[in-house]
Each structure stands twice: as structure tokens, then as C-alpha cells.
Amino acid sequence: VDNRKLVEYFRTQMSQDPDVASAVAAIRSLLEFLKRDQSETILGLRENLTKAIGRLQEADSSVAVSSGGELFLRFISLTSLENPDLSQCRNVMIERGELFLKKISLSRGKVAKLCHTFIKDGAKILTHSSSRVVLKVLESAAADKKRFTVYVTESQPDSAGKLMADKLRRLNIPVTVVLDAAVGYIMEKVDLVIVGAEGVVESGGIINKIGTYQMAVCSKAHNKPFYVVAESFKFVRLYPLNQQDVPHRFKYKADTLKTAEDLNQEHPIIDYTPPSLITLLFTDLGVLTPSAVSDELIKLYL
Amino acid sequence: MPGADKETDLGERIEAFLAELKRGGRGSGETARSTAALLRRITAQARWSSAGDLMEIIRKEGRRMTAAQPSETTVGNMVRRVLKIIREEYARSRGSSEEADQQESLHKLLTSGGSSEENFRQHFAPLKANVIEAINELLTELEGTTDNIAMQALEHIHSNEVIMTIGRSRTVEAFLKDAARKRKFHVIVAECAPFCQGHEMATSLSEDGIETTVIPDAAIFAVMSRVNKVIIGTQTVLANGGLRAVNGTHTLALAAKHHSTPLIVCAPMFKLSPQVPGQNSLTCVNAHCPVFDYVPPELITLFISNIGGNAPSYIYRLMSELYHPEDHEL
């Protein structure tokens, strides 16, 4: 099975539905790959899948694709443990895979349902860059007839914050775009900070667009609650101790990794926020404290 | 008809319980015990054929009980414990392993095949007896909580220490009295205005021969530099490891943090509630009860409960063992 076709399928998934999370698109593509795969043994299947995941990561280097891929591999291992015969196993895998996809496409809704009760009438919310989960949360809160205002950072280098502001304006939510440098300035005005996450690491910290760490430090200094909203398939088996510990393959875009001569001269596009700065995480598994995240990961991987 | 008599008798008892709840004034331990006893009676006397029916009945009564006195969270906690007991007994009767089907987790998402919607509709004859027995075990546990906590006192209180506490907590009283049997130490009680329950606490402690001093709330920070440990009780332990405690506790916690004095909370497990601060603001609290404070988990050193000592970051784990996530909202 051609890996190029896989990457094409992944790209079409992402472009057809701009709202879909990249991990979901990755898992969907891998399920397609599984359906067309011709291997005779489970070990062969795993090898092909690992190579396919590698190709996907070369195309899109975000943490979400990596966590989606690892989750799918784990799914294969767990299912193959129960059915050692490959042909039987494959049908079970495909059936469960479809079910799994259906469940995780509902996760964003579950997160929004949990989180919007924390937004009170008259609240001023600060958010960073453009996150589809945060958008869904704010949408639910607005649908609940709550009145609130949103400040969103511009989020260079891609000005994603402006896109977020447009989407919020379409929902009739009053929104102001602020400079990335103005986070400290605006922090005294806001009541709470809500951000999304590209990946949630084992320590309970998060990996998100660059600028999130700054926002977390500021909110801690001003004693404002810092909430993270993320679906459970973003939990990833990393344990960074500081910013330098985050692997290079996540920090820079896939193209930059291939063409750059000296990575030290390139600007990273993500940063790591340690768990001590996070108040609560809202996931489809419930409202978790950062210490509960590692429990979830252990239950899955060990 | 005997059936109708039982039902009216049950209905009367529930109404009497609700009236007592509204009046308030009872300690939380007593409330927890009477709630569990009432739930056992409902299980024994109400008409139900499957676990699902029983859970519906209990949930309905539970909602009425929590609505009668929203600030008394132990009622809701006991209802959730009983719901979890019913789920476990049902799973055991069906023969499936308890742990697997219980919690929502990534693992469950990946391995479940087909719609695993549990609707608890199967009828099992021994289910009633099993549930009642489990509730009896719960009642035994509730009766022993204060003693279990007091038993751990000697590990934490040493001779010639200065302990500070606030207001009046029966758990802390028992804790300190148990340590006083073997060790000599000094207690400073903050009076906790406006009800000044600290005075009663001080009287009770000094009757047992413990050297006690009462101080006004304003003097907490001034005296803190001479204190070795702060030991307090609480009304509720929240899901993130924070506390809903009597007014003045947050001040005490901040002063302790500033002086790096350990803050120990003595709270039995039935005070653990799945609420998170920020969902329902503390303004919806009944005026009859003392006004409450929120103490964030960063200021707390240790929780001493009837099952041992735990850090605040571990509270989420204890919660998942006591309650099922679907019962968080009754």
C-alpha cells in the first residue's frame, strides 16, 4: 500500500472538514490504511503501520498527529492480544476502529458541555491563538444565554488569533484582538484564561502554540484561573522537564525541519506549559487536575 | 394492604428526614449516618425490580434531599456512594469484573466493542440482600471514622508542639484529645467570629487537660510564627483537593503558607464531594449555616482521613474510587 496515497488521504480529510481535529483525521487515514493493508501477520501489520505513521508525521509534524498515531498503534496491540488470528482480528479491528472514531468525534461536544458552566455572566475571558475546542466551549456558553467578552491574542507568526476573532464575531460574541506582548497588560482585566492544547503530556502539562507559557506565568502571577480544554486523544507519552526537552520534531513545522540548516536560528511554533501553572483540565473523561492525567495514561499504556 | 402501609411509612420517614435537614444544626457525621440509614430503608421497603429502578428511586430522593439543604454536601455524597454500591453489586451479580466497566477512560474507549450501554435492567434475586449488606458495611465505616482519624494522631503530634486550629471541629477535637493521652502540647484556637465556636472548642479541650489559648481571628498572622502545625477540620473536600471550610480558614491557610507551617486537614472520606470550585458560586449557601471559605489545594499539606494520610493532588483518585462519574450530577 502506497504511503503517498495515505498522506494524500490525510490531506483531503483535513481540507474537506476544517473543523476536524488533526488527530482524528490521522486516525481515520490509518484506519483506511488498515482496511487496504495486505500483510499476513500481525507483526507485519504493525511494521507497516509504524512506517505509515512516520510518513504522516513527516507531512504534518504536530503533536496531535503523533498522539493519534500512538493511540492507534496501542489500539491495534490491545485488539490483537484478544484475537491472535489476523483475518478475524482485522474485522474486529475495523469494526472497533469505526466505533472509536464515532466516539472521539463526540468528545469535543462533551468537553464543551463540561466547561461552559464555569463561564459566569459578565465574565472576561482571555484565550490564545485559534483553538476549535475553545471555540466550541464559547459557542455553548453563548447558546446558554451567557454574556461575556473575549480577548484573544494575535498569535504570530501566523496571526491565527485574527481568524479566531472572526469566528467569534460571527457568533455575536464581543471580542478584542490584543498583541502577544499585551498579555501582561490585559491580565488584570480578565477573570479567567481558557486555552486549547495540541498535546497533553504525562506530567499534566500541555504543549500548545508559542505564547501559551507566557500567558500561564502571567495568570499565575495575577492569581487568575488557567483552564485547559482538550480531548482525551491528545494525551501523549512525553515527559518534558523544560522547554529544551520537547523534541525538535514537534517544535518546528515539517518543512522547516527538512530544509533548515541551523535549527537554533529557527523560531519554534510551540511551547511547553508545566502543570504547576494549570488550574484544571477539561477533557471528555471529566474535569481533571493535572495529577490525574498521568493516571489516565498509565491505565492505557501499561 | 401491607405493601401500601410500608410505602406510606417510608414516605413519612423521608418527609421527617427532609424536615430535619431543613432545620439544620446537626453535625455532618450524624447527617451522613442518618442519610445512609434512610437509603438502606428505601432499598428494603420501596418497590423495585431491577437495579435501574432502584437507582432511579434513589436518585430522585437524593435530588429532593440535596435541594432541602444545599450546603450540607454529605447527603449528596452518601447518595452517590450508595449508587456506586448498587452499580458494583449489579456488576458482581452479572459476573463481569468490576473495574473494567466502571470508569470512562482512554483504555475503555479503545477496547470496547459494540454498544456497551449498561442499562441495569436485568433482575437478580439476591441483589436486594447484597445491596443492603453493602450499605451496612458503609454504616460501620461511618461509625468508625472519627476513631480511625484520632488513631493517627500520635504520628503527627509531638511533645511540646504548638498546634493552631480554628473554630470547632469534632474530628479535630477527638484527634487532639487522643494525642493528649500520651503527649503534652499546647493548642491555640482562633475563635472564628461571628459565632465564636472556638470558645466551645477551647473549653472542651481544657477539660481534658490540654493547655489552650483563645485568640481573635485578627491575631492569626501575628501568632503564626510560633506555631509548629496547623490542624483544621472542614465542611467539604472538593474534587480538586481544595476545601470549603468555615469562614476564616483561607486566612489561616495563607498565614501558614507564608510561614511555611504545615497545614493538616482532618476530614473523613464522606466529606469528599465531586464538586469543583467555580461551578456553583459560594453565594448559594443557606444563611442558617456558617458562611464558608474556599481554600485552594496549594495551601494544604496533608489530608488525614479514616483511610490514612494523602496529599491534595491524590484526592481525584480517592474520588474515582468512591463515586461513579455518571453520578456526579444527581
mmCIF file of C-alpha atoms in Angstrom, chain B residues 3 142 276:
data_model
loop_
_atom_site.group_PDB
_atom_site.id
_atom_site.type_symbol
_atom_site.label_atom_id
_atom_site.label_comp_id
_atom_site.label_asym_id
_atom_site.label_seq_id
_atom_site.Cartn_x
_atom_site.Cartn_y
_atom_site.Cartn_z
ATOM 1 C CA GLY B 3 -47.476 -3.013 50.753
ATOM 2 C CA LEU B 142 -19.140 5.750 59.003
ATOM 3 C CA VAL B 276 -15.246 21.697 41.704
#
